[in-house]
Amino acid sequence: MPPLLTFARSQDIREADMDGMAALANTPSPRTLAPARSQPPRDDSAGDVFSRLGRSASFSKDAQIYGEGEPADYFYKLISGAVRTYKSLTGGRRQIDAFYRPGDVFGLAHGSEHTLSADAVTDVRVRLVRQRTVEALAQHDCELALQFWTLTREELRRSQGHLDLLAKTADERVASFLLEMAARARSEDEVQLSMSRQDIADHLGLTIETVSRTFSRMESTATIALPSSRNIVLRDRARLNRLNGDAN
Amino acid sequence: MPPLLTFARSQDIREADMDGMAALANTPSPRTLAPARSQPPRDDSAGDVFSRLGRSASFSKDAQIYGEGEPADYFYKLISGAVRTYKSLTGGRRQIDAFYRPGDVFGLAHGSEHTLSADAVTDVRVRLVRQRTVEALAQHDCELALQFWTLTREELRRSQGHLDLLAKTADERVASFLLEMAARARSEDEVQLSMSRQDIADHLGLTIETVSRTFSRMESTATIALPSSRNIVLRDRARLNRLNGDAN
DNA sequence: CGTGATCTTGAGGGAATTCAATGTCGGTGG
DNA sequence: CCACCGACATTGAATTCCCTCAAGATCACG
C-alpha cells in the first residue's frame, strides 16, 4: 500500500516583513464566468488579525513552510498559491491531510509542536501571526477567540470528512476528490488542479497509477473529460455523486 | 473493502434532568495498580460548564445519542461508559471516527447539523450543554471561549492522527490502535476493550476478520497475549512501536 | 528536438476482503 | 449442573482490488 515519494525540495524561502498588508490580504482574484458556489465568508475579522498583526512571507514551489516536530510558532493565512499539509510515514510514504487555497487559514491544529509538515504546491504567499499573540489577545478579545474556535471547528469537520473518504474504494475516493475540488473552484464543472498526481495519490491514500487509471476509466465512461492532465471537466455529476455516496 | 454492519439498536433512552451534577462530573473512578500515564488535566473549567449549566442523560448500550443530519444542539461530556462517533457509508459500511472515555468532550465539530452519528458502546452517562448557551456565554467569557477552542484543537490533532493511521498496513493499524488504547488506560500493559471486533474494524478501516487474524498472529509471535477476546496484554511494546512507525 | 519530469498503460503479484465454517463464551431454562 | 442457544470471534479457502514493477507516451523546457 505504500506509495513512494520522490520530491525535489527547493529550499529558497523568501520572507518579506510587513509588506503589502491589507491590499492583497483578502482578494481571491475573481476569475471567469459561472455563479460562485456558496462560499463561506472568508473575510471574517480573524482575517483582520493576519492583516493587522501578521507579516508576509513567500515560498517558492516545493519549499517547506514548516516541518513535523519543529516548534509551532505561527498560524498561517494563505494569500496566493496552494499549500499541502502532510505527515511523513515510514518507507518514504506520505499522507497529505489537506490542500489549502487563498483565504484558507492553516496550522490551526498545532500546539507547541507541529504535528504535520506544510509545503508550497506552487509559489506561495502567506501572512502569518504568532500563536502566542493570538492566544494572548484572545484572553481579552472574545470575538477573536470565537473566530479562531470557529475556524478550528471547520477544520475539524473537514478532517473528519477526509476520514470517511479513506474508508472508501478507489473510485469513490477519486469521485469525492473531484467533487470537493469542484466545490472549491468558482467554475461550475471545470477543475484546475494545482497539484501533481503524486499529491492526489498521497491525499487519497492510493498510488499514482491507481489515480491515473481511475481518471482514465472515468473519461472512457464520459464521467469526466481530461483536456489536459491537470484540467478536468466534470461531465456527469450525477454519477460522481452516486459514487461519492448519495445513495448507491 | 466494505465491511457490513449488523447492529441491533436498542432505542430506550433514559434522560434525567439536573441530577447528580458535581458529584460524578469528574471522577473517572481510579482503579487498580500501576502509575497513571500522563493524563491531560481533564478537569479544566470547560468541565465546569457541563456541571453548572448542563443536564444529565443516560443511554443504554447501542442506543443512539445523535444521528447525522439531525440538528446539532448540544456539546457532550462523557461521565461513564464509552461512546463511538461514526459516519455511515454506502452499503452498510461505517467509519468510526473516535471512541470516547469518561472525561472526554465530544460533539465539538458540529455546526448547525450533526455531520457524525454518536452512540453508546456500553451503558453511558453524559452531561450535555446547549451549543447556543456556550457560544452565547463565550461572547463575554474569553476564558470559556479559549477552553473550547483548546478542546477543539486537541480533537483536531486526534483526527489528523487518525488520518495517518488509515494510510498504513493492517498490522500497523492494529499496532497503533493497541498502543493508543493502552495509553488511555491506567494499567500499563493491560487493555480492556469495551468495543467489539466490528467496532475496531470500522475504526481502523479493516474487516472484522482481518482484525481477528492480526490479533492471532500477534499472539503467536508473543507480541500480545489474549486472555480473553476483549482483554489484551501488550507483551512486546518495542515491536508494536516499531510497527507503529518508530523507524521501521 | 533532445532530455527529464510527469502521466498513462499493461502485466503480474500480494494484501486484505469475501464467503463459509467452526469455535468460544455467556446466558437461560430444563 | 449441564445442554442449548445466539452473539461474537476465529480460522480457512478463494477472490478481488489495488499495488508493484516495467514500458511507453506526453508535456515542458532549454
Coordinates of C-alpha atoms (C1' of nucleotides) in Angstrom, one line a residue:
Chain A
M1 CA 0.0 0.0 0.0
P2 CA 2.9 2.4 0.4
P3 CA 3.4 4.9 -2.4
L4 CA 6.9 6.3 -2.6
L5 CA 7.6 10.0 -2.7
T6 CA 10.2 11.4 -4.9
F7 CA 10.4 15.2 -4.4
A8 CA 12.9 17.8 -5.1
R9 CA 12.6 20.4 -2.4
S10 CA 13.9 23.7 -3.4
Q11 CA 14.8 25.4 -0.2
D12 CA 14.9 29.0 -1.1
I13 CA 12.4 30.8 1.1
R14 CA 12.0 34.5 0.7
E15 CA 10.5 36.4 3.5
A16 CA 9.3 40.0 3.4
D17 CA 8.3 41.6 6.7
M18 CA 5.3 43.8 6.8
D19 CA 4.7 44.5 3.1
G20 CA 1.5 44.8 1.1
M21 CA -0.7 44.1 4.0
A22 CA -4.3 45.0 3.6
A23 CA -4.2 45.3 -0.1
L24 CA -3.7 41.7 -1.0
A25 CA -4.9 40.2 2.2
N26 CA -8.3 39.1 1.0
T27 CA -8.6 39.1 -2.7
P28 CA -9.0 35.7 -4.1
S29 CA -8.8 37.1 -7.6
P30 CA -12.3 36.7 -9.0
R31 CA -12.0 34.8 -12.3
T32 CA -14.0 33.7 -15.1
L33 CA -17.7 33.1 -15.6
A34 CA -20.2 31.0 -13.6
P35 CA -22.1 32.0 -10.4
A36 CA -19.9 31.3 -7.4
R37 CA -20.9 28.3 -5.3
S38 CA -21.9 29.3 -1.8
Q39 CA -18.5 30.2 -0.4
P40 CA -18.3 30.8 3.4
P41 CA -17.5 34.4 4.1
R42 CA -13.7 34.1 4.3
D43 CA -13.4 37.7 5.3
D44 CA -14.2 37.4 9.0
S45 CA -12.2 39.5 11.4
A46 CA -9.8 36.7 12.1
G47 CA -8.5 37.8 8.7
D48 CA -8.1 41.2 10.2
V49 CA -5.6 39.7 12.7
F50 CA -3.5 38.5 9.9
S51 CA -3.6 41.9 8.3
R52 CA -3.1 43.9 11.4
L53 CA -0.6 41.8 13.3
G54 CA 0.8 39.4 10.8
R55 CA 3.8 39.6 8.5
S56 CA 4.1 38.3 5.0
A57 CA 6.2 35.5 3.7
S58 CA 6.8 33.9 0.3
F59 CA 7.8 30.4 -0.5
S60 CA 8.7 29.0 -3.9
K61 CA 7.2 25.9 -5.3
D62 CA 8.0 22.8 -3.2
A63 CA 9.7 24.8 -0.4
Q64 CA 8.9 23.7 3.1
I65 CA 6.9 26.1 5.2
Y66 CA 7.2 24.1 8.4
G67 CA 8.1 20.6 9.4
E68 CA 6.9 18.0 11.8
G69 CA 8.5 18.3 15.2
E70 CA 9.6 21.9 14.8
P71 CA 8.3 24.4 17.3
A72 CA 5.0 25.7 16.2
D73 CA 5.0 29.4 16.4
Y74 CA 2.6 30.7 13.8
F75 CA -0.8 30.5 12.4
Y76 CA -0.9 30.9 8.6
K77 CA -3.3 32.5 6.2
L78 CA -2.8 31.7 2.5
I79 CA -2.9 34.7 0.2
S80 CA -2.0 33.2 -3.1
G81 CA -0.9 29.8 -4.4
A82 CA -1.6 26.4 -2.9
V83 CA -0.3 24.6 0.1
R84 CA -0.3 21.0 1.2
T85 CA 0.0 19.7 4.8
Y86 CA 1.1 16.2 5.4
K87 CA 2.6 13.6 7.6
S88 CA 5.6 11.6 6.6
L89 CA 5.2 7.9 7.2
T90 CA 7.7 5.0 7.2
G91 CA 9.2 3.9 3.9
G92 CA 9.1 7.3 2.3
R93 CA 5.3 7.3 2.3
R94 CA 3.3 10.4 2.8
Q95 CA -0.2 11.2 3.9
I96 CA -1.5 14.6 2.7
D97 CA -4.1 15.9 5.2
A98 CA -5.3 18.9 3.2
F99 CA -4.8 21.3 0.3
Y100 CA -5.3 24.9 1.1
R101 CA -6.4 27.7 -1.2
P102 CA -6.2 31.5 -1.0
G103 CA -8.2 32.7 2.0
D104 CA -7.8 29.5 4.0
V105 CA -6.2 29.5 7.4
F106 CA -3.9 26.6 8.3
G107 CA -1.7 25.5 11.1
L108 CA -4.6 25.6 13.5
A109 CA -4.1 22.2 15.0
H110 CA -0.7 22.7 16.3
G111 CA 0.1 23.1 19.9
S112 CA 3.7 23.7 20.9
E113 CA 5.0 21.5 18.2
H114 CA 4.0 20.9 14.6
T115 CA 2.3 17.5 14.2
L116 CA 2.3 18.0 10.4
S117 CA 4.5 19.4 7.8
A118 CA 3.4 22.0 5.3
D119 CA 4.9 23.0 2.0
A120 CA 4.2 25.0 -1.1
V121 CA 2.5 23.2 -4.0
T122 CA 3.0 26.3 -6.2
D123 CA 4.8 29.6 -5.4
V124 CA 3.0 30.8 -2.4
R125 CA 2.4 34.0 -0.4
V126 CA 1.1 33.8 3.2
R127 CA 0.6 36.0 6.1
L128 CA 1.5 34.7 9.5
V129 CA 0.8 35.6 13.1
R130 CA 2.3 34.3 16.2
Q131 CA 0.2 31.8 18.0
R132 CA 1.2 33.4 21.3
T133 CA 0.0 36.7 20.1
V134 CA -3.4 35.4 19.1
E135 CA -3.7 33.4 22.3
A136 CA -2.7 36.4 24.4
L137 CA -5.2 38.7 22.6
A138 CA -7.9 36.1 22.8
Q139 CA -7.7 36.3 26.6
H140 CA -9.4 39.6 26.4
D141 CA -10.9 39.6 23.0
C142 CA -13.7 37.1 23.0
E143 CA -14.6 38.0 19.4
L144 CA -11.2 36.8 18.3
A145 CA -11.3 33.7 20.5
L146 CA -14.7 32.8 19.0
Q147 CA -13.4 33.3 15.4
F148 CA -10.4 31.0 15.9
W149 CA -12.6 28.5 17.6
T150 CA -14.9 28.6 14.6
L151 CA -12.1 28.2 12.2
T152 CA -10.8 25.2 14.1
R153 CA -14.2 23.6 14.2
E154 CA -14.5 24.0 10.4
E155 CA -11.1 22.4 10.1
L156 CA -12.1 19.6 12.3
R157 CA -15.2 18.9 10.2
R158 CA -13.0 18.9 7.1
S159 CA -10.6 16.5 8.7
Q160 CA -13.4 14.2 9.7
G161 CA -14.8 14.2 6.2
H162 CA -11.4 13.1 5.0
L163 CA -11.5 10.2 7.4
D164 CA -14.6 8.8 5.7
L165 CA -13.0 9.2 2.4
L166 CA -10.2 6.9 3.3
A167 CA -12.7 4.1 4.1
K168 CA -13.9 4.1 0.6
T169 CA -12.9 2.3 -2.6
A170 CA -10.5 3.9 -5.1
D171 CA -13.4 5.1 -7.4
E172 CA -15.2 6.6 -4.5
R173 CA -12.2 8.4 -3.3
V174 CA -11.4 9.9 -6.6
A175 CA -15.0 10.9 -7.1
S176 CA -15.1 12.6 -3.7
F177 CA -11.9 14.4 -4.5
L178 CA -13.1 15.8 -7.8
L179 CA -16.4 17.0 -6.3
E180 CA -14.5 18.7 -3.4
M181 CA -12.2 20.4 -5.8
A182 CA -15.0 21.5 -8.0
A183 CA -16.9 22.8 -5.0
R184 CA -14.0 24.9 -4.0
A185 CA -13.4 26.3 -7.5
R186 CA -15.5 29.1 -8.8
S187 CA -16.1 27.5 -12.2
E188 CA -19.1 25.1 -12.1
D189 CA -17.7 22.0 -13.7
E190 CA -14.1 22.7 -14.6
V191 CA -11.3 22.0 -12.2
Q192 CA -7.8 23.3 -12.5
L193 CA -5.6 21.0 -10.4
S194 CA -2.6 22.8 -8.9
M195 CA -1.1 19.5 -7.6
S196 CA 0.5 16.5 -9.2
R197 CA -0.8 13.0 -9.4
Q198 CA 1.5 12.1 -6.7
D199 CA 0.0 14.7 -4.4
I200 CA -3.5 13.5 -5.2
A201 CA -2.5 9.9 -4.6
D202 CA -0.9 10.8 -1.2
H203 CA -4.1 12.7 -0.3
L204 CA -6.4 9.8 -1.2
G205 CA -4.2 7.0 0.2
L206 CA -3.7 5.5 -3.3
T207 CA -0.9 5.1 -5.7
I208 CA -0.3 7.4 -8.6
E209 CA -1.1 4.6 -11.0
T210 CA -4.4 3.9 -9.5
V211 CA -5.4 7.6 -9.6
S212 CA -4.3 7.8 -13.2
R213 CA -6.2 4.6 -14.1
T214 CA -9.3 5.8 -12.4
F215 CA -9.2 9.1 -14.2
S216 CA -8.8 7.2 -17.5
R217 CA -11.7 4.9 -16.7
M218 CA -13.9 7.9 -15.8
E219 CA -13.0 9.5 -19.0
S220 CA -13.9 6.5 -21.1
T221 CA -17.3 6.4 -19.4
A222 CA -17.9 10.0 -20.1
T223 CA -18.0 10.8 -16.4
I224 CA -15.2 13.4 -16.8
A225 CA -13.1 14.9 -19.6
L226 CA -9.4 15.4 -19.5
P227 CA -8.4 18.2 -21.8
S228 CA -5.1 18.1 -20.2
S229 CA -3.8 16.1 -17.2
R230 CA -4.3 19.0 -14.8
N231 CA -7.5 20.2 -16.3
I232 CA -10.6 18.2 -15.5
V233 CA -14.2 18.7 -16.7
L234 CA -17.0 17.1 -14.7
R235 CA -19.4 15.8 -17.3
D236 CA -21.6 13.6 -15.2
R237 CA -22.1 15.0 -11.7
A238 CA -24.9 12.6 -11.1
R239 CA -22.6 9.6 -11.5
L240 CA -19.9 11.2 -9.4
N241 CA -22.4 12.0 -6.6
R242 CA -23.6 8.4 -6.7
L243 CA -20.1 7.1 -6.4
N244 CA -19.5 9.6 -3.6
G245 CA -22.3 8.0 -1.6
D246 CA -25.5 9.8 -2.5
A247 CA -27.3 6.5 -2.1
N248 CA -25.7 3.8 -4.2
Chain B
M1 CA -13.3 -3.1 1.1
P2 CA -16.8 -2.6 2.6
P3 CA -17.4 -4.2 5.9
L4 CA -21.0 -4.7 6.7
L5 CA -22.6 -3.5 9.9
T6 CA -25.2 -5.6 11.7
F7 CA -26.3 -3.8 14.8
A8 CA -29.3 -4.1 17.0
R9 CA -30.1 -0.6 18.2
S10 CA -32.0 -0.6 21.5
Q11 CA -33.7 2.7 21.5
D12 CA -34.6 3.2 25.1
I13 CA -33.0 6.4 26.1
R14 CA -33.4 7.5 29.7
E15 CA -32.9 11.1 30.5
A16 CA -32.6 12.6 33.9
D17 CA -32.6 16.4 34.2
M18 CA -30.3 18.1 36.6
D19 CA -29.4 15.2 38.8
G20 CA -26.1 14.2 40.5
M21 CA -24.2 17.1 38.9
A22 CA -21.0 18.0 40.5
A23 CA -20.6 14.7 42.4
L24 CA -20.0 12.4 39.5
A25 CA -19.0 15.1 37.0
N26 CA -15.3 14.5 37.0
T27 CA -14.5 11.2 38.7
P28 CA -13.0 8.7 36.3
S29 CA -13.1 6.1 39.0
P30 CA -9.5 5.4 39.9
R31 CA -8.9 1.7 39.5
T32 CA -6.2 -0.8 40.2
L33 CA -2.5 -0.5 40.4
A34 CA 0.1 1.0 38.1
P35 CA 1.1 4.6 38.0
A36 CA -1.2 6.5 35.7
R37 CA 0.3 7.6 32.3
S38 CA 0.5 11.4 32.0
Q39 CA -3.2 12.2 31.5
P40 CA -4.1 15.7 30.4
P41 CA -5.9 17.6 33.1
R42 CA -9.4 16.8 32.0
D43 CA -10.8 18.9 34.8
D44 CA -10.5 22.3 33.2
S45 CA -13.3 24.7 33.7
A46 CA -14.9 23.8 30.5
G47 CA -15.9 20.9 32.6
D48 CA -17.4 23.4 35.0
V49 CA -19.8 24.5 32.3
F50 CA -21.1 21.0 31.9
S51 CA -21.6 20.8 35.7
R52 CA -23.1 24.2 36.1
L53 CA -25.2 24.5 33.0
G54 CA -25.6 21.0 31.7
R55 CA -28.1 18.3 32.3
S56 CA -27.5 14.6 32.6
A57 CA -28.7 11.9 30.3
S58 CA -28.2 8.2 30.2
F59 CA -28.2 5.9 27.2
S60 CA -28.2 2.1 27.2
K61 CA -25.8 0.0 25.2
D62 CA -26.1 0.6 21.5
A63 CA -28.6 3.4 21.8
Q64 CA -28.1 6.3 19.5
I65 CA -27.1 9.6 21.1
Y66 CA -27.4 11.6 18.0
G67 CA -27.5 11.0 14.2
E68 CA -26.1 12.5 11.1
G69 CA -28.2 15.2 9.7
E70 CA -30.1 15.9 12.9
P71 CA -29.9 19.5 14.2
A72 CA -26.9 19.7 16.5
D73 CA -27.9 21.3 19.7
Y74 CA -25.5 20.1 22.3
F75 CA -21.9 19.5 23.3
Y76 CA -21.4 16.4 25.3
K77 CA -19.1 15.3 28.1
L78 CA -18.9 11.7 28.9
I79 CA -19.3 10.7 32.5
S80 CA -19.2 7.0 32.4
G81 CA -19.1 4.3 29.8
A82 CA -17.8 4.5 26.2
V83 CA -19.1 6.3 23.1
R84 CA -18.3 5.9 19.4
T85 CA -18.8 8.6 16.8
Y86 CA -19.1 7.4 13.2
K87 CA -20.3 8.1 9.7
S88 CA -22.5 5.7 7.8
L89 CA -21.3 4.9 4.3
T90 CA -23.0 3.3 1.4
G91 CA -23.6 -0.4 1.5
G92 CA -24.0 -0.6 5.3
R93 CA -20.4 0.3 5.8
R94 CA -19.4 2.5 8.7
Q95 CA -16.3 4.6 9.6
I96 CA -15.8 5.1 13.3
D97 CA -14.0 8.4 13.9
A98 CA -13.4 8.1 17.6
F99 CA -14.0 6.3 20.8
Y100 CA -14.5 8.4 23.9
R101 CA -13.9 7.6 27.5
P102 CA -15.0 9.3 30.7
G103 CA -13.9 12.9 30.9
D104 CA -13.8 13.3 27.1
V105 CA -15.9 16.0 25.4
F106 CA -17.4 15.2 22.1
G107 CA -19.7 16.7 19.5
L108 CA -17.3 19.6 19.2
A109 CA -17.1 19.6 15.4
H110 CA -20.8 20.1 14.7
G111 CA -22.2 23.3 13.4
S112 CA -25.9 23.6 12.9
E113 CA -26.2 19.9 11.9
H114 CA -24.5 16.8 13.0
T115 CA -22.0 15.5 10.5
L116 CA -21.5 12.4 12.5
S117 CA -23.6 10.0 14.5
A118 CA -22.8 9.0 18.1
D119 CA -23.9 6.0 20.1
A120 CA -23.3 4.2 23.2
V121 CA -20.8 1.4 23.1
T122 CA -21.7 0.4 26.7
D123 CA -24.3 1.9 29.0
V124 CA -23.5 5.5 29.2
R125 CA -24.0 8.6 31.3
V126 CA -23.3 12.0 29.8
R127 CA -23.7 15.6 30.7
L128 CA -24.8 18.0 27.9
V129 CA -25.0 21.7 27.4
R130 CA -26.6 23.6 24.6
Q131 CA -24.1 24.8 22.0
R132 CA -26.0 28.1 21.9
T133 CA -25.5 28.6 25.6
V134 CA -21.8 28.0 25.3
E135 CA -21.5 30.2 22.3
A136 CA -23.5 33.0 23.9
L137 CA -21.5 32.8 27.1
A138 CA -18.3 32.7 25.2
Q139 CA -19.1 36.1 23.7
H140 CA -18.3 37.6 27.1
D141 CA -16.3 34.9 28.8
C142 CA -13.0 34.7 27.0
E143 CA -11.8 32.0 29.4
L144 CA -14.6 29.8 28.2
A145 CA -14.0 30.5 24.5
L146 CA -10.4 29.7 24.9
Q147 CA -11.2 26.4 26.6
F148 CA -13.5 25.2 23.9
W149 CA -11.0 26.4 21.3
T150 CA -8.4 24.3 23.0
L151 CA -10.6 21.3 23.2
T152 CA -11.4 21.6 19.6
R153 CA -7.7 21.9 18.7
E154 CA -7.0 18.7 20.6
E155 CA -9.8 17.0 18.8
L156 CA -8.4 18.2 15.5
R157 CA -5.0 16.8 16.3
R158 CA -6.5 13.4 17.2
S159 CA -8.5 13.4 14.0
Q160 CA -5.4 14.2 12.0
G161 CA -3.5 11.4 13.8
H162 CA -6.2 9.0 12.7
L163 CA -5.7 10.1 9.1
D164 CA -2.2 8.8 9.1
L165 CA -3.4 5.5 10.6
L166 CA -5.6 4.8 7.6
A167 CA -2.7 5.1 5.2
K168 CA -0.9 2.2 6.9
T169 CA -1.0 -1.6 6.6
A170 CA -3.3 -3.7 8.6
D171 CA -0.6 -4.7 11.0
E172 CA 0.4 -1.1 11.6
R173 CA -3.2 0.0 12.1
V174 CA -3.8 -2.7 14.7
A175 CA -0.5 -1.9 16.5
S176 CA -1.4 1.8 16.6
F177 CA -4.8 1.0 17.9
L178 CA -3.4 -1.1 20.7
L179 CA -0.9 1.4 21.7
E180 CA -3.5 4.2 21.8
M181 CA -5.8 2.2 23.9
A182 CA -3.0 1.3 26.2
A183 CA -2.0 4.9 26.5
R184 CA -5.5 5.9 27.5
A185 CA -5.9 3.1 30.1
R186 CA -4.4 3.4 33.5
S187 CA -2.9 0.0 33.6
E188 CA 0.5 -0.2 31.9
D189 CA 0.2 -3.1 29.6
E190 CA -3.3 -4.5 30.0
V191 CA -6.1 -3.2 27.8
Q192 CA -9.7 -3.8 28.5
L193 CA -11.6 -3.3 25.2
S194 CA -15.1 -2.0 25.7
M195 CA -15.9 -2.4 22.0
S196 CA -16.5 -5.3 19.7
R197 CA -14.2 -6.5 16.8
Q198 CA -16.7 -4.9 14.4
D199 CA -16.2 -1.6 16.1
I200 CA -12.4 -1.9 16.0
A201 CA -12.6 -2.9 12.3
D202 CA -14.8 0.0 11.4
H203 CA -12.4 2.3 13.3
L204 CA -9.3 1.0 11.5
G205 CA -10.9 0.7 8.1
L206 CA -10.5 -3.1 8.0
T207 CA -12.8 -6.1 8.2
I208 CA -13.5 -7.9 11.4
E209 CA -11.7 -11.0 10.0
T210 CA -8.5 -9.1 9.3
V211 CA -8.5 -7.6 12.8
S212 CA -9.0 -11.0 14.3
R213 CA -6.3 -12.6 12.2
T214 CA -3.9 -9.8 13.1
F215 CA -4.5 -10.3 16.8
S216 CA -4.0 -14.0 16.4
R217 CA -0.7 -13.5 14.5
M218 CA 0.5 -11.1 17.1
E219 CA -0.4 -13.6 19.8
S220 CA 1.5 -16.3 18.1
T221 CA 4.6 -14.1 17.9
A222 CA 4.3 -13.2 21.6
T223 CA 3.7 -9.6 20.8
I224 CA 0.5 -9.7 22.7
A225 CA -1.5 -12.1 24.9
L226 CA -5.2 -12.6 24.6
P227 CA -6.5 -13.9 28.0
S228 CA -9.9 -13.3 26.6
S229 CA -11.1 -11.7 23.4
R230 CA -11.7 -8.3 25.0
N231 CA -8.7 -8.4 27.3
I232 CA -5.3 -7.8 25.7
V233 CA -1.9 -7.7 27.2
L234 CA 0.9 -6.0 25.5
R235 CA 3.9 -8.2 25.8
D236 CA 6.3 -6.6 23.4
R237 CA 5.9 -2.8 23.2
A238 CA 9.1 -2.4 21.3
R239 CA 7.7 -4.5 18.4
L240 CA 4.4 -2.6 18.5
N241 CA 6.2 0.7 18.4
R242 CA 8.3 -0.4 15.5
L243 CA 5.2 -1.4 13.6
N244 CA 3.6 1.9 14.5
G245 CA 6.3 3.7 12.7
D246 CA 9.1 4.4 15.2
A247 CA 11.6 3.8 12.4
N248 CA 11.0 0.6 10.6
Chain C
dC1 C1' 14.4 18.4 -30.9
dG2 C1' 16.6 16.2 -27.1
dT3 C1' 16.1 15.5 -22.1
dG4 C1' 13.9 14.9 -17.8
dA5 C1' 9.7 15.1 -15.3
dT6 C1' 5.1 13.7 -15.2
dC7 C1' 1.5 10.9 -16.6
dT8 C1' -0.6 6.8 -18.7
dT9 C1' -1.0 2.0 -19.7
dG10 C1' 0.0 -3.0 -19.2
dA11 C1' 1.1 -7.4 -16.8
dG12 C1' 1.7 -9.9 -12.6
dG13 C1' 1.6 -10.4 -7.7
dG14 C1' 0.1 -9.6 -2.9
dA15 C1' -2.5 -8.0 1.0
dA16 C1' -6.9 -7.6 2.6
dT17 C1' -11.7 -8.8 1.5
dT18 C1' -15.4 -12.1 0.8
dC19 C1' -17.6 -16.2 1.6
dA20 C1' -18.1 -20.1 4.5
dA21 C1' -17.4 -23.0 8.7
dT22 C1' -16.0 -23.8 13.0
dG23 C1' -15.1 -22.4 17.8
dT24 C1' -16.0 -19.9 22.2
dC25 C1' -18.4 -17.5 25.6
dG26 C1' -22.4 -16.0 28.4
dG27 C1' -26.9 -16.6 29.5
dT28 C1' -31.3 -19.3 30.2
dG29 C1' -34.2 -22.9 31.1
dG30 C1' -34.7 -27.8 31.7
Chain D
dC1 C1' -25.4 -28.6 36.8
dC2 C1' -25.4 -29.0 32.1
dA3 C1' -27.4 -28.8 27.5
dC4 C1' -28.8 -25.5 24.3
dC5 C1' -28.9 -21.1 22.1
dG6 C1' -27.5 -16.8 20.0
dA7 C1' -23.9 -13.4 19.6
dC8 C1' -19.4 -12.8 18.9
dA9 C1' -14.8 -14.3 17.5
dT10 C1' -11.6 -17.2 15.0
dT11 C1' -9.9 -19.8 11.1
dG12 C1' -9.7 -21.5 6.3
dA13 C1' -10.0 -21.1 1.1
dA14 C1' -10.9 -18.4 -2.9
dT15 C1' -11.4 -13.9 -5.0
dT16 C1' -10.7 -9.1 -5.8
dC17 C1' -8.9 -4.8 -5.8
dC18 C1' -5.1 -2.2 -5.6
dC19 C1' -0.1 -2.2 -5.5
dT20 C1' 4.4 -3.1 -7.7
dC21 C1' 7.2 -3.4 -11.5
dA22 C1' 8.1 -2.1 -16.1
dA23 C1' 7.3 0.2 -20.5
dG24 C1' 5.7 3.8 -23.2
dA25 C1' 3.5 8.4 -24.0
dT26 C1' 3.1 13.2 -23.3
dC27 C1' 4.5 17.6 -21.8
dA28 C1' 7.6 21.4 -20.5
dC29 C1' 11.8 23.5 -21.2
dG30 C1' 16.3 24.5 -22.7

